[in-house]
Amino acid sequence: MVVFGSLISLSGLLILLLRTASLGGLSPAVVGWVMIPLGLVFAVLGVLRNRRKRAQQGPGPVGNPIQRAKALPRLFKAWRGGRYPELPRSRVALWAVALVYLVSPIDLVPELLPVIGVTDDAGVVVWLLSSLSLASGSYLRWEKDHRDPGRGIESP
């Protein structure tokens, strides 16, 4: 959410600085001045949400991005086999919906609108990648806690 808010604010700033023609019947100044604070609100809410999550949770996910990417096939295999119940079906369904939305020609905000049209897709991509990374990091933690030294990160 922090990255998405930052992208919205940056898009608003770029519209203010670079755009002279109207956007959907609105002046670039109006669009830019609406997008900048809207993006800042999203970014601040994301920071607050992240702080709250860190305060509520115990140990966080482990592994670097390469280890997390390599763990994704094992994660799905363990989830499908019922050995990893910590991954809710709703999250897997959201991942599937996000993938369908990204490849679908139907968009909430059409790409015909400059800058704004791709921000919804960018937001979905950022959410999907961060959610997959977090889930695979949590899976690596689960592997480590369940003392499976043959896979993932070695346990102490």
Coordinates of N, CA and C in Angstrom, one line a residue:
M1 N 0.8 -1.2 0.0 CA 0.0 0.0 0.0 C 0.9 1.3 0.0
V2 N 2.0 1.2 0.6 CA 2.9 2.3 0.7 C 3.5 2.6 -0.7
V3 N 3.8 1.5 -1.4 CA 4.4 1.7 -2.8 C 3.3 2.2 -3.7
F4 N 2.1 1.7 -3.6 CA 0.9 2.1 -4.4 C 0.6 3.6 -4.2
G5 N 0.6 4.0 -2.9 CA 0.3 5.4 -2.6 C 1.4 6.3 -3.2
S6 N 2.7 5.8 -3.1 CA 3.8 6.6 -3.6 C 3.6 6.8 -5.1
L7 N 3.2 5.7 -5.8 CA 3.1 5.7 -7.3 C 1.9 6.7 -7.6
I8 N 0.9 6.7 -6.9 CA -0.2 7.6 -7.2 C 0.2 9.1 -7.0
S9 N 1.0 9.4 -5.9 CA 1.5 10.7 -5.7 C 2.4 11.1 -6.7
L10 N 3.3 10.2 -7.1 CA 4.3 10.5 -8.1 C 3.6 10.8 -9.5
S11 N 2.6 10.0 -9.8 CA 1.8 10.2 -11.0 C 1.2 11.6 -11.0
G12 N 0.6 12.0 -9.9 CA 0.0 13.3 -9.7 C 1.0 14.4 -10.0
L13 N 2.2 14.2 -9.4 CA 3.2 15.2 -9.6 C 3.7 15.3 -11.0
L14 N 3.8 14.2 -11.7 CA 4.2 14.2 -13.1 C 3.1 14.8 -14.0
I15 N 1.9 14.6 -13.6 CA 0.8 15.2 -14.4 C 0.8 16.7 -14.2
L16 N 1.1 17.2 -13.0 CA 1.2 18.6 -12.8 C 2.3 19.2 -13.6
L17 N 3.4 18.5 -13.6 CA 4.6 19.1 -14.3 C 4.6 18.9 -15.8
L18 N 4.1 17.9 -16.3 CA 4.3 17.5 -17.7 C 3.1 17.6 -18.6
R19 N 1.9 17.5 -18.0 CA 0.7 17.4 -18.8 C 0.1 18.8 -19.0
T20 N -0.3 19.1 -20.3 CA -1.0 20.3 -20.6 C -2.4 20.1 -21.1
A21 N -2.7 19.0 -21.7 CA -4.0 18.7 -22.2 C -4.9 18.2 -21.1
S22 N -6.2 18.3 -21.3 CA -7.1 17.8 -20.3 C -7.1 16.3 -20.2
L23 N -7.5 15.8 -19.0 CA -7.6 14.3 -18.8 C -9.0 14.0 -18.5
G24 N -9.7 13.4 -19.4 CA -11.1 13.0 -19.2 C -12.0 14.2 -18.9
G25 N -11.7 15.4 -19.5 CA -12.5 16.5 -19.3 C -12.0 17.4 -18.1
L26 N -11.1 16.9 -17.3 CA -10.6 17.6 -16.2 C -9.2 18.3 -16.5
S27 N -9.0 19.4 -15.9 CA -7.7 20.0 -16.1 C -6.6 19.2 -15.4
P28 N -5.4 19.2 -15.9 CA -4.3 18.5 -15.3 C -4.0 19.0 -13.9
A29 N -4.2 20.3 -13.6 CA -4.0 20.8 -12.3 C -4.9 20.1 -11.3
V30 N -6.2 20.0 -11.6 CA -7.1 19.4 -10.7 C -6.8 17.9 -10.5
V31 N -6.5 17.2 -11.6 CA -6.1 15.8 -11.4 C -4.9 15.6 -10.6
G32 N -3.8 16.4 -10.9 CA -2.6 16.3 -10.1 C -2.8 16.6 -8.6
W33 N -3.5 17.7 -8.3 CA -3.7 18.1 -6.9 C -4.6 17.2 -6.2
V34 N -5.4 16.4 -6.9 CA -6.2 15.4 -6.2 C -5.4 14.1 -6.0
M35 N -4.6 13.7 -6.9 CA -3.8 12.5 -6.8 C -2.7 12.6 -5.8
I36 N -2.0 13.7 -5.7 CA -0.9 13.8 -4.7 C -1.4 13.6 -3.3
P37 N -2.4 14.3 -2.7 CA -2.8 13.9 -1.4 C -3.4 12.6 -1.2
L38 N -4.1 12.1 -2.3 CA -4.7 10.8 -2.2 C -3.6 9.7 -2.1
G39 N -2.6 9.9 -2.8 CA -1.4 8.9 -2.7 C -0.8 9.0 -1.4
L40 N -0.6 10.2 -0.9 CA 0.0 10.4 0.5 C -0.8 9.7 1.5
V41 N -2.2 9.8 1.4 CA -3.0 9.1 2.4 C -2.8 7.6 2.3
F42 N -2.8 7.1 1.1 CA -2.6 5.6 1.0 C -1.2 5.2 1.6
A43 N -0.2 6.0 1.3 CA 1.1 5.7 1.8 C 1.2 5.7 3.4
V44 N 0.6 6.7 4.0 CA 0.5 6.8 5.4 C -0.3 5.7 6.0
L45 N -1.4 5.4 5.4 CA -2.2 4.2 5.9 C -1.4 2.9 5.8
G46 N -0.6 2.8 4.7 CA 0.2 1.6 4.6 C 1.3 1.5 5.6
V47 N 1.9 2.6 6.0 CA 2.9 2.6 7.0 C 2.3 2.3 8.4
L48 N 1.1 2.8 8.7 CA 0.4 2.5 9.9 C 0.0 1.1 10.0
R49 N -0.5 0.5 8.9 CA -0.9 -0.9 8.8 C 0.3 -1.8 9.0
N50 N 1.5 -1.4 8.4 CA 2.7 -2.3 8.6 C 3.2 -2.2 10.0
R51 N 3.1 -1.1 10.6 CA 3.5 -1.0 12.1 C 2.6 -1.8 12.9
R52 N 1.3 -1.8 12.7 CA 0.4 -2.5 13.5 C 0.6 -4.0 13.3
K53 N 0.8 -4.5 12.1 CA 1.1 -5.9 11.8 C 2.4 -6.4 12.5
R54 N 3.4 -5.5 12.5 CA 4.7 -5.9 13.1 C 4.5 -6.0 14.6
A55 N 3.7 -5.2 15.2 CA 3.5 -5.2 16.6 C 2.7 -6.4 17.1
Q56 N 1.8 -6.9 16.2 CA 0.9 -8.0 16.6 C 1.5 -9.3 16.3
Q57 N 2.4 -9.4 15.4 CA 3.0 -10.7 15.0 C 4.2 -11.0 15.8
G58 N 4.5 -12.3 15.8 CA 5.7 -12.8 16.4 C 6.9 -12.7 15.4
P59 N 7.6 -13.8 15.3 CA 8.7 -13.7 14.3 C 8.2 -13.6 12.9
G60 N 8.9 -12.8 12.1 CA 8.5 -12.6 10.8 C 9.0 -13.6 9.8
P61 N 8.7 -13.4 8.5 CA 9.2 -14.3 7.5 C 10.7 -14.2 7.4
V62 N 11.3 -15.3 6.8 CA 12.7 -15.4 6.7 C 13.1 -15.6 5.2
G63 N 14.3 -15.5 4.9 CA 14.8 -15.8 3.6 C 15.0 -14.5 2.7
N64 N 15.9 -14.6 1.8 CA 16.1 -13.6 0.8 C 15.2 -13.8 -0.4
P65 N 15.1 -12.8 -1.3 CA 14.2 -13.0 -2.4 C 14.4 -14.2 -3.2
I66 N 15.6 -14.6 -3.4 CA 15.9 -15.8 -4.2 C 15.4 -17.1 -3.5
Q67 N 15.7 -17.2 -2.2 CA 15.2 -18.3 -1.4 C 13.7 -18.3 -1.4
R68 N 13.0 -17.2 -1.3 CA 11.6 -17.1 -1.3 C 11.0 -17.5 -2.6
A69 N 11.6 -17.1 -3.7 CA 11.1 -17.5 -5.0 C 11.3 -19.0 -5.2
K70 N 12.4 -19.6 -4.8 CA 12.6 -21.0 -4.9 C 11.6 -21.8 -4.0
A71 N 11.1 -21.2 -2.9 CA 10.2 -21.8 -2.0 C 8.8 -21.9 -2.5
L72 N 8.4 -21.0 -3.5 CA 7.0 -21.0 -3.9 C 6.5 -22.3 -4.4
P73 N 7.2 -23.0 -5.3 CA 6.7 -24.4 -5.7 C 6.4 -25.3 -4.5
R74 N 7.4 -25.3 -3.6 CA 7.2 -26.2 -2.4 C 6.0 -25.7 -1.6
L75 N 5.8 -24.4 -1.5 CA 4.7 -23.8 -0.7 C 3.4 -24.4 -1.3
F76 N 3.2 -24.2 -2.7 CA 2.0 -24.7 -3.3 C 1.8 -26.2 -3.2
K77 N 2.9 -26.9 -3.3 CA 2.8 -28.4 -3.2 C 2.4 -28.8 -1.8
A78 N 3.0 -28.2 -0.8 CA 2.6 -28.5 0.6 C 1.2 -28.0 0.9
W79 N 0.8 -26.9 0.4 CA -0.6 -26.4 0.6 C -1.6 -27.3 -0.1
R80 N -1.4 -27.7 -1.3 CA -2.3 -28.6 -2.0 C -2.4 -30.0 -1.3
G81 N -1.2 -30.4 -0.7 CA -1.2 -31.7 -0.1 C -1.8 -31.6 1.4
G82 N -2.1 -30.5 1.8 CA -2.7 -30.3 3.2 C -1.7 -30.3 4.3
R83 N -0.4 -30.2 4.0 CA 0.7 -30.2 5.0 C 0.9 -28.8 5.5
Y84 N 0.5 -27.8 4.8 CA 0.7 -26.4 5.2 C -0.6 -25.6 5.3
P85 N -1.3 -25.8 6.4 CA -2.6 -25.2 6.6 C -2.6 -23.7 6.9
E86 N -1.4 -23.1 7.1 CA -1.4 -21.7 7.5 C -1.7 -20.7 6.3
L87 N -1.7 -21.3 5.1 CA -2.1 -20.5 3.9 C -3.6 -20.6 3.7
P88 N -4.3 -19.5 3.9 CA -5.8 -19.6 3.7 C -6.2 -19.7 2.2
R89 N -7.3 -20.4 2.0 CA -7.8 -20.5 0.6 C -8.1 -19.2 0.0
S90 N -8.6 -18.3 0.9 CA -9.0 -17.0 0.4 C -7.8 -16.2 -0.2
R91 N -6.6 -16.4 0.4 CA -5.4 -15.7 -0.2 C -5.0 -16.3 -1.5
V92 N -5.1 -17.6 -1.7 CA -4.8 -18.2 -3.0 C -5.8 -17.8 -4.0
A93 N -7.1 -17.7 -3.6 CA -8.1 -17.2 -4.5 C -7.9 -15.7 -4.9
L94 N -7.4 -14.9 -4.0 CA -7.1 -13.5 -4.3 C -5.9 -13.5 -5.3
W95 N -4.9 -14.3 -5.1 CA -3.8 -14.4 -6.1 C -4.3 -14.7 -7.5
A96 N -5.2 -15.7 -7.5 CA -5.8 -16.1 -8.8 C -6.6 -15.0 -9.5
V97 N -7.4 -14.3 -8.7 CA -8.1 -13.1 -9.2 C -7.2 -12.0 -9.7
A98 N -6.1 -11.8 -9.0 CA -5.1 -10.8 -9.4 C -4.5 -11.2 -10.7
L99 N -4.1 -12.4 -10.9 CA -3.5 -12.9 -12.1 C -4.5 -12.8 -13.3
V100 N -5.8 -13.1 -13.1 CA -6.8 -13.0 -14.1 C -7.0 -11.5 -14.5
Y101 N -7.0 -10.6 -13.5 CA -7.2 -9.2 -13.7 C -6.0 -8.7 -14.5
L102 N -4.8 -9.1 -14.3 CA -3.6 -8.6 -15.0 C -3.6 -9.1 -16.5
V103 N -4.1 -10.3 -16.7 CA -4.0 -10.7 -18.1 C -5.3 -10.4 -18.9
S104 N -6.3 -10.0 -18.1 CA -7.6 -9.7 -18.8 C -7.6 -8.4 -19.5
P105 N -8.3 -8.3 -20.6 CA -8.4 -7.0 -21.4 C -9.3 -6.0 -20.7
I106 N -10.1 -6.5 -19.7 CA -11.0 -5.6 -19.0 C -10.3 -5.0 -17.8
D107 N -10.4 -3.6 -17.7 CA -9.7 -2.9 -16.6 C -10.7 -2.0 -15.9
L108 N -10.4 -1.8 -14.6 CA -11.2 -0.8 -13.9 C -10.9 0.6 -14.4
V109 N -9.6 0.9 -14.6 CA -9.1 2.2 -15.2 C -8.5 1.8 -16.5
P110 N -9.0 2.3 -17.6 CA -8.5 1.9 -18.9 C -7.1 2.5 -19.2
E111 N -6.3 1.8 -19.9 CA -4.9 2.2 -20.2 C -4.9 3.5 -21.1
L112 N -6.1 3.8 -21.7 CA -6.2 5.0 -22.5 C -5.9 6.3 -21.8
L113 N -6.1 6.3 -20.5 CA -5.8 7.5 -19.6 C -4.4 7.4 -19.3
P114 N -3.6 8.5 -19.7 CA -2.2 8.5 -19.5 C -1.8 8.4 -18.0
V115 N -0.8 7.7 -17.7 CA -0.3 7.6 -16.4 C -1.2 6.9 -15.4
I116 N -2.4 7.4 -15.3 CA -3.4 6.8 -14.4 C -3.8 5.4 -14.8
G117 N -3.9 5.1 -16.1 CA -4.4 3.9 -16.6 C -3.5 2.7 -16.2
V118 N -2.2 2.9 -16.0 CA -1.4 1.8 -15.7 C -1.2 1.6 -14.2
T119 N -1.6 2.6 -13.4 CA -1.3 2.6 -11.9 C -2.1 1.5 -11.3
D120 N -3.4 1.2 -11.8 CA -4.1 0.1 -11.1 C -3.4 -1.2 -11.4
D121 N -2.9 -1.4 -12.6 CA -2.2 -2.7 -12.9 C -0.9 -2.7 -12.1
A122 N -0.2 -1.6 -12.0 CA 1.0 -1.6 -11.2 C 0.7 -1.9 -9.7
G123 N -0.4 -1.4 -9.2 CA -0.7 -1.6 -7.8 C -1.0 -3.1 -7.6
V124 N -1.7 -3.7 -8.6 CA -2.0 -5.2 -8.4 C -0.7 -6.0 -8.5
V125 N 0.2 -5.6 -9.4 CA 1.5 -6.3 -9.5 C 2.3 -6.2 -8.2
V126 N 2.3 -5.0 -7.7 CA 3.1 -4.8 -6.4 C 2.4 -5.6 -5.3
W127 N 1.1 -5.6 -5.2 CA 0.5 -6.3 -4.1 C 0.7 -7.8 -4.3
L128 N 0.6 -8.3 -5.5 CA 0.7 -9.7 -5.8 C 2.2 -10.2 -5.4
L129 N 3.1 -9.4 -5.9 CA 4.5 -9.8 -5.6 C 4.9 -9.8 -4.1
S130 N 4.4 -8.7 -3.5 CA 4.7 -8.6 -2.0 C 3.9 -9.7 -1.2
S131 N 2.7 -10.0 -1.6 CA 2.0 -11.0 -0.9 C 2.6 -12.4 -1.1
L132 N 3.0 -12.7 -2.3 CA 3.7 -14.0 -2.6 C 5.0 -14.0 -1.8
S133 N 5.8 -12.9 -1.8 CA 7.0 -12.9 -1.0 C 6.8 -13.1 0.5
L134 N 5.8 -12.5 1.0 CA 5.5 -12.6 2.4 C 5.1 -14.1 2.7
A135 N 4.2 -14.6 1.9 CA 3.7 -16.0 2.1 C 4.9 -17.0 2.0
S136 N 5.8 -16.8 1.0 CA 6.9 -17.8 0.9 C 7.9 -17.6 2.0
G137 N 8.1 -16.4 2.5 CA 8.9 -16.2 3.7 C 8.4 -16.8 4.9
S138 N 7.1 -16.7 5.1 CA 6.4 -17.4 6.2 C 6.5 -18.9 6.1
Y139 N 6.4 -19.4 4.8 CA 6.6 -20.8 4.6 C 8.0 -21.3 5.0
L140 N 9.0 -20.5 4.6 CA 10.3 -20.8 5.0 C 10.5 -20.9 6.5
R141 N 9.9 -19.9 7.2 CA 9.9 -20.0 8.7 C 9.2 -21.2 9.2
W142 N 8.1 -21.6 8.6 CA 7.4 -22.8 9.0 C 8.3 -24.1 8.7
E143 N 9.0 -24.1 7.6 CA 9.9 -25.2 7.3 C 11.0 -25.3 8.3
K144 N 11.5 -24.1 8.7 CA 12.6 -24.1 9.7 C 12.1 -24.6 11.0
D145 N 10.9 -24.1 11.4 CA 10.4 -24.5 12.7 C 10.0 -25.9 12.8
H146 N 9.7 -26.5 11.7 CA 9.3 -27.9 11.6 C 10.5 -28.8 11.4
R147 N 11.7 -28.3 11.5 CA 12.9 -29.0 11.4 C 13.0 -29.9 10.2
D148 N 12.8 -29.2 9.0 CA 13.0 -29.9 7.8 C 14.3 -29.4 7.1
P149 N 15.5 -29.9 7.6 CA 16.7 -29.3 7.1 C 17.0 -29.7 5.6
G150 N 16.3 -30.6 5.0 CA 16.5 -31.0 3.7 C 16.0 -29.9 2.7
R151 N 15.2 -29.0 3.2 CA 14.6 -28.0 2.3 C 14.7 -26.6 2.9
G152 N 14.8 -25.6 2.1 CA 14.8 -24.2 2.5 C 16.0 -23.9 3.4
I153 N 15.7 -23.1 4.4 CA 16.8 -22.6 5.3 C 17.1 -23.7 6.3
E154 N 18.4 -23.9 6.5 CA 18.8 -24.9 7.5 C 18.4 -24.4 8.9
S155 N 17.9 -25.4 9.7 CA 17.6 -25.0 11.1 C 18.9 -25.1 12.0
P156 N 18.9 -24.3 13.0 CA 20.1 -24.3 13.9 C 20.4 -25.5 14.6

